Amino acid sequence: MRAIRADELQPTTNPWAIESQDLKVRAGKYLAVRGLSLNLGSGVHGLLGPNGAGKTTLMRTLATVIKPHQGQLRLLGTAADDRRGLRPLRRRLGYLPQNFGYYPKFTVRDYVEYLAWLREMPAAAVPGAAQRVIERVGLADRADAKLKSLSGGMLRRAGVAQAIVNDPDLLLLDEPTVGLDPEQRVQFRELLREIGQDSCVLVSTHLVEDVVAACSDVLVMDQGLLVFQGRPADLVDRGRHPDGVGDSPAERGYSALLRQHRSAS
Amino acid sequence: MSSHVTAQEMAAYVDGGTGVDFWALEVHLEKCAGCRDDLAKAAAPSLDPLLSGAHTAIRAQVATGPAPVPRRRVRVLAQRWTVWSLMPWTLTTAVALVAATVLDQAFPLRPSLVLLLAPVAPLSGLAAAWSARADPAWETISGTARFGLELLLGRTLVVLATVVAFLGLTGLYLGRSPVMWLLPCLAFTSATLLLGGFVGVERAALGLGLGWLAVVVAPALVTAQLPVLVGGSSAALIWGLTALGLGAAALLRASDHQQSRGQ
């Protein structure tokens, strides 16, 4: 339960949370995203792809950490190269990086409140919001423990807490399920579905079963290009193809897709 | 049903019992505000037990629940404006300034090392305060609203305050006018912020620092003469104007720092 602000009820003027046209992004000198056209609205979208497919570079671009090299990108209706619009846009973003660093001496509460402050939440709302998200990710009993004393899975959950503290309209999670035990992963999927009801959530992951269980939409990237976009059921359907290898229908569908794409290119 | 709901019918409806035409009664309730009031009176739970129940429940939660988190203003302020990576740098600068002071005192006829080093004293701090390598949470914070000139200026102020405090102490000890070291210090800080918008703060600090050491400090040490730019009386005006101009330019180019560079 939370209070609804007046601006949340206003109709949005942008049809998609993420709109990109022929997006190209460099990672160093290497062109990691090579012409990606994508429209994503609200819901939970799973981003799959092998190592080096450009997933993390894409996530960093969408989080406004790095600039696109070429192409059009609009996030929540704001052009990514609009310097004046960047700050209001960033207030509405949540981002969990893949290698998310932290200040070891901060407690979980310090860390979440610091990120809430960085995202310009009203000062009066910060302590309450921080406590709420810490409870939501199941870290309430460790809220005042130093980050360096936490296990890998707990750290990851603290990272998720900072990403959702400002109720973002666009939430980007890069490998959020690494280090979570099976029970926590089930709880995490539940959390994703809740957030995905009214915001756009993009989850990058290697775990095909996470995507099938929690996502309303699947994207598959390979070599910087979008190979597939569809429902999880479509991915499972592809698993009937003889090319697929894997233990579950979705894994077979995923590997069949990649093989077909590679043999075609 | 054209007449109003009778007390009997209402009681039966509230109890959910039989003997009343629910459908017709609800159609009437939709149109008749008076009967809706009657329904509210008949169906409302009594207020006193409700309030006292809530009261006991809240008191029980207050007694058994976790204690409220105390206010931590100082801690929060310190966390917002400092980075842990600044600690080693602070120590290094302090040691360098102490060494320069000792040398100045031992050899009063040689050019003053404190004055020669004052302009570049804040640069290593700036480089540490705004660096993807030195700041562990860089990736997380670099996509947030306050990232950019606001956070950079806050950290710059912390660095400057530290350096100025050290320089002030040595200045007092050696009896030097603050104008001679404070203005160059500010000018180099502004220059680093402005240049940092184009090439990154770390590279800007490195370039400016090495340039100053090569062009001014090394010749001064070799010739054993303090350059006019450092010790001269008219130099203060030049340094002041430079600091002001570069500072204004850095503020105008604020949006350069919004997205991180070097990757």
Short mmCIF file of C-alpha atoms in Angstrom, two decimals:
data_model
loop_
_atom_site.label_atom_id
_atom_site.label_comp_id
_atom_site.label_asym_id
_atom_site.label_seq_id
_atom_site.Cartn_x
_atom_site.Cartn_y
_atom_site.Cartn_z
CA MET A 1 0.00 0.00 0.00
CA ARG A 2 1.27 3.44 -0.83
CA ALA A 3 -0.14 6.87 -1.54
CA ILE A 4 -0.70 7.75 -5.19
CA ARG A 5 0.72 11.04 -6.40
CA ALA A 6 -1.33 13.25 -8.72
CA ASP A 7 1.21 12.99 -11.53
CA GLU A 8 0.97 9.20 -11.49
CA LEU A 9 -2.64 9.43 -12.63
CA GLN A 10 -1.91 11.69 -15.54
CA PRO A 11 -2.01 9.95 -18.88
CA THR A 12 1.41 9.40 -20.39
CA THR A 13 2.13 10.89 -23.77
CA ASN A 14 4.64 8.22 -24.71
CA PRO A 15 3.32 4.95 -26.10
CA TRP A 16 6.32 2.90 -24.93
CA ALA A 17 8.63 3.04 -21.94
CA ILE A 18 11.56 2.10 -24.18
CA GLU A 19 11.63 3.02 -27.85
CA SER A 20 14.74 2.49 -29.87
CA GLN A 21 15.40 2.69 -33.60
CA ASP A 22 18.56 1.20 -35.05
CA LEU A 23 20.42 1.75 -31.77
CA LYS A 24 24.19 1.28 -31.88
CA VAL A 25 26.36 1.41 -28.76
CA ARG A 26 30.10 1.00 -28.38
CA ALA A 27 31.77 -0.78 -25.49
CA GLY A 28 35.26 0.64 -25.71
CA LYS A 29 36.14 0.41 -29.40
CA TYR A 30 33.97 -2.62 -29.98
CA LEU A 31 30.45 -2.11 -31.32
CA ALA A 32 28.52 -4.17 -28.76
CA VAL A 33 24.97 -3.25 -29.80
CA ARG A 34 24.69 -3.20 -33.58
CA GLY A 35 21.38 -1.75 -34.67
CA LEU A 36 18.66 -2.62 -32.20
CA SER A 37 15.05 -1.60 -32.78
CA LEU A 38 12.83 -2.22 -29.83
CA ASN A 39 9.52 -1.09 -28.32
CA LEU A 40 8.76 -2.11 -24.75
CA GLY A 41 5.77 -1.11 -22.65
CA SER A 42 4.83 -2.00 -19.09
CA GLY A 43 5.28 -5.55 -17.91
CA VAL A 44 8.23 -7.76 -17.09
CA HIS A 45 10.53 -8.33 -20.05
CA GLY A 46 13.25 -10.94 -19.89
CA LEU A 47 16.45 -10.34 -21.84
CA LEU A 48 18.31 -13.54 -22.73
CA GLY A 49 21.51 -14.02 -24.65
CA PRO A 50 24.92 -15.67 -24.53
CA ASN A 51 27.99 -13.97 -23.02
CA GLY A 52 29.11 -11.05 -25.14
CA ALA A 53 25.73 -10.61 -26.80
CA GLY A 54 25.63 -6.96 -25.74
CA LYS A 55 23.10 -7.34 -22.94
CA THR A 56 25.05 -5.41 -20.33
CA THR A 57 25.98 -2.67 -22.80
CA LEU A 58 22.32 -2.34 -23.71
CA MET A 59 21.32 -2.17 -20.04
CA ARG A 60 23.94 0.50 -19.34
CA THR A 61 22.67 2.55 -22.26
CA LEU A 62 19.07 2.25 -21.11
CA ALA A 63 20.17 3.28 -17.60
CA THR A 64 21.68 6.46 -19.17
CA VAL A 65 25.13 5.49 -17.90
CA ILE A 66 26.67 5.51 -21.38
CA LYS A 67 25.63 7.36 -24.51
CA PRO A 68 24.43 5.62 -27.66
CA HIS A 69 26.82 5.84 -30.57
CA GLN A 70 24.12 6.08 -33.22
CA GLY A 71 20.39 5.71 -33.61
CA GLN A 72 17.30 6.89 -31.79
CA LEU A 73 16.52 6.13 -28.17
CA ARG A 74 13.55 7.40 -26.18
CA LEU A 75 13.09 6.42 -22.54
CA LEU A 76 9.74 7.20 -20.88
CA GLY A 77 9.11 9.69 -23.67
CA THR A 78 12.42 11.54 -23.19
CA ALA A 79 15.08 11.41 -25.90
CA ALA A 80 18.29 9.98 -24.44
CA ASP A 81 20.39 12.81 -25.89
CA ASP A 82 18.13 15.50 -24.38
CA ARG A 83 20.45 17.01 -21.76
CA ARG A 84 17.74 18.97 -19.98
CA GLY A 85 15.41 16.01 -19.83
CA LEU A 86 18.05 13.65 -18.45
CA ARG A 87 17.68 14.65 -14.81
CA PRO A 88 13.86 14.30 -14.58
CA LEU A 89 14.17 11.03 -16.49
CA ARG A 90 16.74 9.67 -14.06
CA ARG A 91 14.40 10.32 -11.13
CA ARG A 92 12.07 7.73 -12.65
CA LEU A 93 14.70 5.08 -13.37
CA GLY A 94 15.85 2.19 -11.24
CA TYR A 95 19.04 0.32 -12.14
CA LEU A 96 20.85 -2.66 -10.67
CA PRO A 97 24.21 -3.04 -12.47
CA GLN A 98 25.73 -6.45 -13.06
CA ASN A 99 28.88 -5.71 -11.07
CA PHE A 100 27.29 -3.40 -8.61
CA GLY A 101 29.83 -1.91 -6.27
CA TYR A 102 29.03 -0.63 -2.85
CA TYR A 103 30.66 1.20 0.02
CA PRO A 104 31.58 -1.57 2.47
CA LYS A 105 31.06 0.55 5.59
CA PHE A 106 27.50 1.53 4.68
CA THR A 107 24.66 -0.39 6.28
CA VAL A 108 21.85 -1.67 4.07
CA ARG A 109 19.71 1.23 5.23
CA ASP A 110 22.46 3.79 4.55
CA TYR A 111 22.95 2.42 1.07
CA VAL A 112 19.27 2.38 0.12
CA GLU A 113 18.70 5.85 1.59
CA TYR A 114 21.76 7.21 -0.21
CA LEU A 115 20.49 5.96 -3.57
CA ALA A 116 17.00 7.30 -2.78
CA TRP A 117 18.55 10.69 -2.10
CA LEU A 118 20.59 10.49 -5.33
CA ARG A 119 17.36 9.87 -7.23
CA GLU A 120 15.94 13.04 -5.67
CA MET A 121 13.15 11.53 -3.62
CA PRO A 122 11.56 14.04 -1.22
CA ALA A 123 13.62 13.99 2.00
CA ALA A 124 10.59 13.23 4.15
CA ALA A 125 9.70 10.16 2.11
CA VAL A 126 13.18 8.59 2.08
CA PRO A 127 13.32 6.76 5.47
CA GLY A 128 9.86 5.24 5.03
CA ALA A 129 10.49 4.19 1.44
CA ALA A 130 13.84 2.65 2.40
CA GLN A 131 12.29 0.62 5.21
CA ARG A 132 9.51 -0.56 2.88
CA VAL A 133 11.79 -1.82 0.15
CA ILE A 134 14.17 -3.45 2.65
CA GLU A 135 11.20 -5.39 4.02
CA ARG A 136 10.06 -6.17 0.50
CA VAL A 137 13.31 -7.88 -0.41
CA GLY A 138 13.38 -9.71 2.94
CA LEU A 139 16.34 -7.97 4.56
CA ALA A 140 14.46 -6.33 7.46
CA ASP A 141 16.45 -8.24 10.10
CA ARG A 142 19.76 -7.17 8.51
CA ALA A 143 18.79 -3.57 7.76
CA ASP A 144 21.43 -2.13 10.08
CA ALA A 145 24.18 -4.60 9.21
CA LYS A 146 27.23 -3.36 7.28
CA LEU A 147 27.19 -4.30 3.61
CA LYS A 148 30.57 -6.02 3.89
CA SER A 149 29.06 -8.47 6.40
CA LEU A 150 26.37 -9.67 3.96
CA SER A 151 26.46 -12.81 1.83
CA GLY A 152 26.34 -12.62 -1.97
CA GLY A 153 22.62 -13.27 -2.19
CA MET A 154 21.86 -10.70 0.50
CA LEU A 155 23.99 -8.12 -1.29
CA ARG A 156 22.11 -8.79 -4.48
CA ARG A 157 18.83 -8.24 -2.63
CA ALA A 158 20.16 -4.99 -1.16
CA GLY A 159 20.95 -4.00 -4.75
CA VAL A 160 17.39 -4.79 -5.81
CA ALA A 161 16.11 -2.74 -2.86
CA GLN A 162 18.06 0.34 -3.98
CA ALA A 163 16.80 -0.11 -7.54
CA ILE A 164 13.12 -0.11 -6.55
CA VAL A 165 13.25 2.43 -3.72
CA ASN A 166 11.91 5.28 -5.86
CA ASP A 167 9.04 3.24 -7.40
CA PRO A 168 10.67 3.54 -10.83
CA ASP A 169 8.63 3.65 -14.01
CA LEU A 170 11.49 1.94 -15.79
CA LEU A 171 13.39 -0.69 -13.84
CA LEU A 172 16.56 -2.28 -15.26
CA LEU A 173 17.96 -5.33 -13.51
CA ASP A 174 21.19 -6.83 -14.81
CA GLU A 175 21.60 -10.42 -13.57
CA PRO A 176 19.51 -9.93 -10.41
CA THR A 177 19.14 -13.62 -9.55
CA VAL A 178 22.86 -14.45 -9.29
CA GLY A 179 23.55 -15.86 -5.84
CA LEU A 180 19.92 -16.22 -4.78
CA ASP A 181 18.82 -19.57 -3.37
CA PRO A 182 15.78 -21.30 -4.95
CA GLU A 183 13.33 -20.02 -2.36
CA GLN A 184 14.56 -16.46 -2.71
CA ARG A 185 14.31 -16.74 -6.47
CA VAL A 186 10.65 -17.68 -6.22
CA GLN A 187 10.04 -14.70 -3.93
CA PHE A 188 11.98 -12.49 -6.31
CA ARG A 189 9.79 -13.55 -9.25
CA GLU A 190 6.74 -12.62 -7.21
CA LEU A 191 8.27 -9.19 -6.55
CA LEU A 192 8.97 -8.76 -10.27
CA ARG A 193 5.39 -9.55 -11.21
CA GLU A 194 4.11 -7.01 -8.67
CA ILE A 195 6.36 -4.24 -9.97
CA GLY A 196 5.64 -5.17 -13.59
CA GLN A 197 1.95 -4.46 -13.17
CA ASP A 198 2.42 -0.75 -13.72
CA SER A 199 6.06 -0.20 -14.69
CA CYS A 200 8.36 -1.44 -17.41
CA VAL A 201 10.84 -3.97 -16.00
CA LEU A 202 13.71 -5.28 -18.09
CA VAL A 203 15.57 -8.22 -16.55
CA SER A 204 18.78 -9.46 -18.11
CA THR A 205 19.60 -13.03 -17.14
CA HIS A 206 21.17 -16.32 -18.16
CA LEU A 207 18.50 -18.41 -16.48
CA VAL A 208 15.87 -19.36 -19.02
CA GLU A 209 13.53 -20.76 -16.37
CA ASP A 210 13.45 -17.40 -14.55
CA VAL A 211 12.26 -15.74 -17.72
CA VAL A 212 9.61 -18.35 -18.44
CA ALA A 213 8.32 -18.18 -14.86
CA ALA A 214 8.29 -14.44 -14.24
CA CYS A 215 8.24 -12.57 -17.53
CA SER A 216 5.38 -11.55 -19.77
CA ASP A 217 7.70 -11.08 -22.72
CA VAL A 218 11.03 -12.56 -23.84
CA LEU A 219 13.81 -10.88 -25.82
CA VAL A 220 16.78 -12.84 -27.12
CA MET A 221 19.94 -11.02 -28.19
CA ASP A 222 22.95 -12.41 -30.00
CA GLN A 223 26.01 -10.58 -31.33
CA GLY A 224 24.46 -7.19 -30.67
CA LEU A 225 21.23 -7.88 -32.52
CA LEU A 226 17.71 -8.74 -31.43
CA VAL A 227 17.03 -12.31 -32.51
CA PHE A 228 13.62 -12.94 -31.03
CA GLN A 229 10.82 -11.14 -29.26
CA GLY A 230 7.69 -12.93 -28.11
CA ARG A 231 5.85 -14.56 -25.25
CA PRO A 232 7.53 -17.22 -23.11
CA ALA A 233 5.09 -19.72 -24.61
CA ASP A 234 6.46 -18.94 -28.07
CA LEU A 235 9.95 -19.75 -26.83
CA VAL A 236 8.67 -23.04 -25.44
CA ASP A 237 7.07 -23.79 -28.83
CA ARG A 238 10.41 -23.32 -30.53
CA GLY A 239 11.74 -26.08 -28.29
CA ARG A 240 10.04 -28.65 -30.50
CA HIS A 241 12.56 -27.82 -33.21
CA PRO A 242 15.14 -30.62 -33.61
CA ASP A 243 18.05 -28.13 -33.26
CA GLY A 244 17.31 -27.45 -29.60
CA VAL A 245 19.44 -28.81 -26.77
CA GLY A 246 18.64 -28.41 -23.10
CA ASP A 247 16.72 -29.89 -20.22
CA SER A 248 13.48 -27.94 -20.48
CA PRO A 249 11.36 -26.96 -23.49
CA ALA A 250 12.24 -23.31 -23.00
CA GLU A 251 15.99 -24.05 -22.92
CA ARG A 252 15.64 -26.13 -26.08
CA GLY A 253 13.74 -23.26 -27.71
CA TYR A 254 16.42 -20.80 -26.67
CA SER A 255 19.30 -22.87 -28.02
CA ALA A 256 17.39 -23.65 -31.25
CA LEU A 257 16.86 -19.92 -31.79
CA LEU A 258 20.54 -19.13 -31.35
CA ARG A 259 21.63 -21.94 -33.69
CA GLN A 260 19.20 -20.86 -36.38
CA HIS A 261 20.36 -17.27 -36.07
CA ARG A 262 24.03 -18.23 -36.29
CA SER A 263 23.60 -20.53 -39.26
CA ALA A 264 21.59 -17.83 -41.04
CA SER A 265 24.15 -15.08 -40.49
CA MET B 1 -40.89 -0.90 -5.02
CA SER B 2 -42.00 2.68 -4.79
CA SER B 3 -42.34 3.06 -1.02
CA HIS B 4 -39.30 3.33 1.19
CA VAL B 5 -37.67 0.38 2.85
CA THR B 6 -39.30 -0.45 6.15
CA ALA B 7 -37.32 -1.08 9.30
CA GLN B 8 -38.18 -4.78 9.20
CA GLU B 9 -37.04 -5.20 5.61
CA MET B 10 -33.84 -3.32 6.35
CA ALA B 11 -33.07 -5.52 9.37
CA ALA B 12 -33.66 -8.62 7.27
CA TYR B 13 -31.43 -7.27 4.49
CA VAL B 14 -28.60 -6.39 6.89
CA ASP B 15 -28.77 -9.82 8.50
CA GLY B 16 -28.73 -11.43 5.09
CA GLY B 17 -31.88 -13.31 6.02
CA THR B 18 -34.86 -14.38 3.95
CA GLY B 19 -38.31 -12.87 3.45
CA VAL B 20 -37.20 -9.82 1.52
CA ASP B 21 -36.85 -9.16 -2.18
CA PHE B 22 -33.09 -8.29 -2.31
CA TRP B 23 -33.11 -7.30 -5.94
CA ALA B 24 -35.98 -4.80 -5.68
CA LEU B 25 -34.59 -3.43 -2.43
CA GLU B 26 -31.15 -2.79 -3.92
CA VAL B 27 -32.69 -1.06 -6.94
CA HIS B 28 -34.52 1.23 -4.54
CA LEU B 29 -31.34 1.85 -2.50
CA GLU B 30 -29.52 2.97 -5.60
CA LYS B 31 -32.02 5.79 -6.11
CA CYS B 32 -32.93 6.79 -2.56
CA ALA B 33 -30.36 8.62 -0.44
CA GLY B 34 -32.58 8.51 2.66
CA CYS B 35 -32.76 4.74 2.65
CA ARG B 36 -29.02 4.51 2.06
CA ASP B 37 -28.53 6.58 5.23
CA ASP B 38 -30.82 4.19 7.09
CA LEU B 39 -28.81 1.27 5.75
CA ALA B 40 -25.56 2.89 6.85
CA LYS B 41 -26.97 3.33 10.35
CA ALA B 42 -28.28 -0.18 10.50
CA ALA B 43 -25.23 -1.87 8.99
CA ALA B 44 -22.37 0.18 10.46
CA PRO B 45 -20.33 -1.61 13.08
CA SER B 46 -20.44 0.12 16.40
CA LEU B 47 -17.60 2.60 16.66
CA ASP B 48 -16.37 2.19 20.23
CA PRO B 49 -15.26 -1.45 20.06
CA LEU B 50 -13.65 -0.78 16.68
CA LEU B 51 -11.58 2.13 18.02
CA SER B 52 -10.60 0.40 21.22
CA GLY B 53 -9.64 -2.70 19.25
CA ALA B 54 -7.39 -0.65 16.98
CA HIS B 55 -5.94 1.12 20.01
CA THR B 56 -4.92 -2.09 21.75
CA ALA B 57 -3.54 -3.55 18.53
CA ILE B 58 -1.38 -0.50 17.84
CA ARG B 59 -0.12 -0.40 21.44
CA ALA B 60 0.76 -4.07 21.24
CA GLN B 61 2.70 -3.51 18.00
CA VAL B 62 4.55 -0.53 19.46
CA ALA B 63 5.50 -2.58 22.52
CA THR B 64 6.69 -5.66 20.64
CA GLY B 65 7.82 -4.27 17.26
CA PRO B 66 11.30 -3.00 16.36
CA ALA B 67 12.43 0.28 17.91
CA PRO B 68 12.32 3.32 15.64
CA VAL B 69 15.56 4.05 13.83
CA PRO B 70 17.27 7.04 15.48
CA ARG B 71 17.97 10.13 13.39
CA ARG B 72 21.43 10.06 11.90
CA ARG B 73 21.92 13.51 10.43
CA VAL B 74 25.70 13.72 10.75
CA ARG B 75 26.21 10.19 9.46
CA VAL B 76 23.93 10.79 6.47
CA LEU B 77 25.63 14.10 5.59
CA ALA B 78 29.08 12.53 5.80
CA GLN B 79 27.97 9.64 3.62
CA ARG B 80 26.45 11.91 1.01
CA TRP B 81 29.42 14.15 0.46
CA THR B 82 32.51 12.07 1.04
CA VAL B 83 33.88 8.99 -0.59
CA TRP B 84 36.01 6.49 1.26
CA SER B 85 38.58 6.61 -1.49
CA LEU B 86 39.36 10.17 -0.36
CA MET B 87 40.92 8.99 2.91
CA PRO B 88 44.34 7.87 1.60
CA TRP B 89 44.54 10.90 -0.61
CA THR B 90 43.89 13.24 2.37
CA LEU B 91 46.75 11.62 4.25
CA THR B 92 49.13 11.93 1.28
CA THR B 93 48.35 15.61 0.78
CA ALA B 94 48.78 16.30 4.48
CA VAL B 95 52.17 14.56 4.55
CA ALA B 96 53.34 16.41 1.40
CA LEU B 97 52.32 19.77 2.83
CA VAL B 98 54.00 19.06 6.16
CA ALA B 99 57.18 18.10 4.30
CA ALA B 100 57.01 21.28 2.19
CA THR B 101 56.52 23.35 5.34
CA VAL B 102 59.51 21.78 7.04
CA LEU B 103 61.69 22.41 3.95
CA ASP B 104 60.47 26.01 3.70
CA GLN B 105 61.42 26.58 7.29
CA ALA B 106 64.79 24.92 6.98
CA PHE B 107 65.77 26.81 3.81
CA PRO B 108 64.03 30.21 3.95
CA LEU B 109 66.09 31.58 1.04
CA ARG B 110 65.01 28.88 -1.43
CA PRO B 111 61.69 29.39 -3.33
CA SER B 112 58.76 28.48 -1.07
CA LEU B 113 57.63 24.92 -1.81
CA VAL B 114 54.29 25.50 -0.10
CA LEU B 115 53.48 28.32 -2.50
CA LEU B 116 54.71 26.35 -5.49
CA LEU B 117 52.61 23.30 -4.60
CA ALA B 118 49.49 25.12 -3.36
CA PRO B 119 47.81 25.43 -6.79
CA VAL B 120 47.99 21.71 -7.51
CA ALA B 121 47.28 20.51 -3.95
CA PRO B 122 43.55 19.83 -4.56
CA LEU B 123 44.03 18.06 -7.91
CA SER B 124 44.81 14.56 -6.68
CA GLY B 125 41.80 14.81 -4.37
CA LEU B 126 39.57 15.82 -7.27
CA ALA B 127 40.82 12.91 -9.34
CA ALA B 128 40.04 10.50 -6.49
CA ALA B 129 36.62 12.04 -5.83
CA TRP B 130 35.38 11.66 -9.40
CA SER B 131 36.80 8.45 -10.72
CA ALA B 132 35.17 5.26 -11.95
CA ARG B 133 38.09 3.26 -10.61
CA ALA B 134 38.33 4.81 -7.16
CA ASP B 135 34.59 4.94 -6.43
CA PRO B 136 33.23 1.41 -5.94
CA ALA B 137 29.59 2.36 -6.45
CA TRP B 138 30.32 4.44 -9.56
CA GLU B 139 28.23 2.31 -11.90
CA THR B 140 25.20 2.51 -9.61
CA ILE B 141 25.37 6.22 -8.92
CA SER B 142 26.19 7.30 -12.47
CA GLY B 143 22.61 6.72 -13.63
CA THR B 144 20.98 8.80 -10.89
CA ALA B 145 19.48 12.27 -11.01
CA ARG B 146 22.02 14.01 -8.78
CA PHE B 147 24.96 12.54 -10.67
CA GLY B 148 26.65 15.28 -12.63
CA LEU B 149 27.80 18.70 -11.59
CA GLU B 150 25.78 18.65 -8.34
CA LEU B 151 27.52 15.61 -6.89
CA LEU B 152 30.86 16.67 -8.39
CA LEU B 153 30.60 20.17 -6.86
CA GLY B 154 29.69 18.71 -3.47
CA ARG B 155 32.71 16.44 -3.49
CA THR B 156 34.91 19.26 -4.83
CA LEU B 157 33.87 21.43 -1.89
CA VAL B 158 34.83 18.67 0.53
CA VAL B 159 38.24 18.31 -1.13
CA LEU B 160 38.79 22.08 -1.21
CA ALA B 161 37.77 22.49 2.42
CA THR B 162 40.31 19.85 3.45
CA VAL B 163 43.11 21.32 1.35
CA VAL B 164 42.34 24.87 2.45
CA ALA B 165 42.39 23.78 6.08
CA PHE B 166 45.84 22.22 5.66
CA LEU B 167 47.16 25.17 3.66
CA GLY B 168 45.70 27.59 6.17
CA LEU B 169 47.56 25.87 9.00
CA THR B 170 50.89 25.90 7.15
CA GLY B 171 50.24 29.48 6.00
CA LEU B 172 49.65 30.59 9.59
CA TYR B 173 52.75 28.76 10.72
CA LEU B 174 54.95 30.32 8.02
CA GLY B 175 53.15 33.68 8.16
CA ARG B 176 52.00 33.87 4.52
CA SER B 177 49.01 35.78 3.17
CA PRO B 178 46.05 33.50 2.27
CA VAL B 179 45.59 35.32 -1.06
CA MET B 180 48.90 33.93 -2.30
CA TRP B 181 47.84 30.29 -2.05
CA LEU B 182 44.03 30.32 -1.95
CA LEU B 183 43.39 31.97 -5.33
CA PRO B 184 45.72 29.71 -7.36
CA CYS B 185 44.14 26.76 -5.60
CA LEU B 186 40.65 27.87 -6.71
CA ALA B 187 41.80 28.66 -10.25
CA PHE B 188 43.25 25.18 -10.74
CA THR B 189 40.14 23.57 -9.27
CA SER B 190 37.88 25.44 -11.71
CA ALA B 191 40.16 24.58 -14.60
CA THR B 192 40.02 20.88 -13.66
CA LEU B 193 36.21 20.92 -13.54
CA LEU B 194 35.98 22.68 -16.91
CA LEU B 195 38.55 20.50 -18.66
CA GLY B 196 37.16 17.41 -16.92
CA GLY B 197 33.89 17.90 -18.77
CA PHE B 198 35.73 17.15 -21.99
CA VAL B 199 38.37 14.59 -21.09
CA GLY B 200 37.29 13.31 -17.66
CA VAL B 201 38.24 14.77 -14.29
CA GLU B 202 41.04 12.27 -13.65
CA ARG B 203 42.83 13.05 -16.91
CA ALA B 204 42.28 16.78 -16.51
CA ALA B 205 43.78 16.71 -13.00
CA LEU B 206 46.73 14.65 -14.17
CA GLY B 207 47.42 16.89 -17.18
CA LEU B 208 47.13 20.17 -15.29
CA GLY B 209 49.17 18.88 -12.35
CA LEU B 210 52.02 17.56 -14.50
CA GLY B 211 51.93 20.71 -16.65
CA TRP B 212 52.28 22.94 -13.60
CA LEU B 213 55.10 20.84 -12.18
CA ALA B 214 56.99 20.85 -15.49
CA VAL B 215 56.44 24.47 -16.53
CA VAL B 216 56.61 26.32 -13.21
CA VAL B 217 57.81 24.19 -10.29
CA ALA B 218 60.80 22.46 -11.95
CA PRO B 219 62.34 25.68 -13.42
CA ALA B 220 61.79 27.48 -10.11
CA LEU B 221 63.65 24.75 -8.25
CA VAL B 222 66.48 24.74 -10.80
CA THR B 223 66.94 28.52 -10.93
CA ALA B 224 66.18 28.93 -7.22
CA GLN B 225 63.91 31.89 -7.98
CA LEU B 226 60.22 32.17 -7.18
CA PRO B 227 58.35 33.02 -10.40
CA VAL B 228 56.33 36.25 -10.53
CA LEU B 229 53.20 34.19 -11.09
CA VAL B 230 53.56 32.62 -7.66
CA GLY B 231 55.04 35.23 -5.38
CA GLY B 232 54.35 38.53 -7.17
CA SER B 233 51.92 41.08 -5.75
CA SER B 234 50.05 41.63 -9.02
CA ALA B 235 49.65 37.86 -9.48
CA ALA B 236 46.71 37.76 -7.05
CA LEU B 237 44.52 39.76 -9.43
CA ILE B 238 45.35 37.47 -12.36
CA TRP B 239 44.66 34.36 -10.30
CA GLY B 240 41.38 35.79 -8.98
CA LEU B 241 40.09 36.69 -12.45
CA THR B 242 41.19 33.32 -13.84
CA ALA B 243 39.41 31.46 -11.06
CA LEU B 244 36.24 33.47 -11.59
CA GLY B 245 36.22 33.05 -15.37
CA LEU B 246 37.01 29.35 -15.36
CA GLY B 247 34.49 28.73 -12.56
CA ALA B 248 31.72 30.44 -14.54
CA ALA B 249 32.64 28.48 -17.67
CA ALA B 250 32.61 25.21 -15.70
CA LEU B 251 29.11 25.98 -14.40
CA LEU B 252 27.90 26.77 -17.93
CA ARG B 253 29.26 23.45 -19.15
CA ALA B 254 27.59 21.60 -16.25
CA SER B 255 25.82 19.06 -18.44
CA ASP B 256 29.19 17.68 -19.63
CA HIS B 257 29.41 15.76 -16.38
CA GLN B 258 25.97 14.14 -16.57
CA GLN B 259 27.12 11.04 -18.38
CA SER B 260 30.37 9.45 -17.36
CA ARG B 261 33.28 9.28 -19.75
CA GLY B 262 36.25 7.12 -20.43
CA GLN B 263 34.42 3.89 -21.22
#
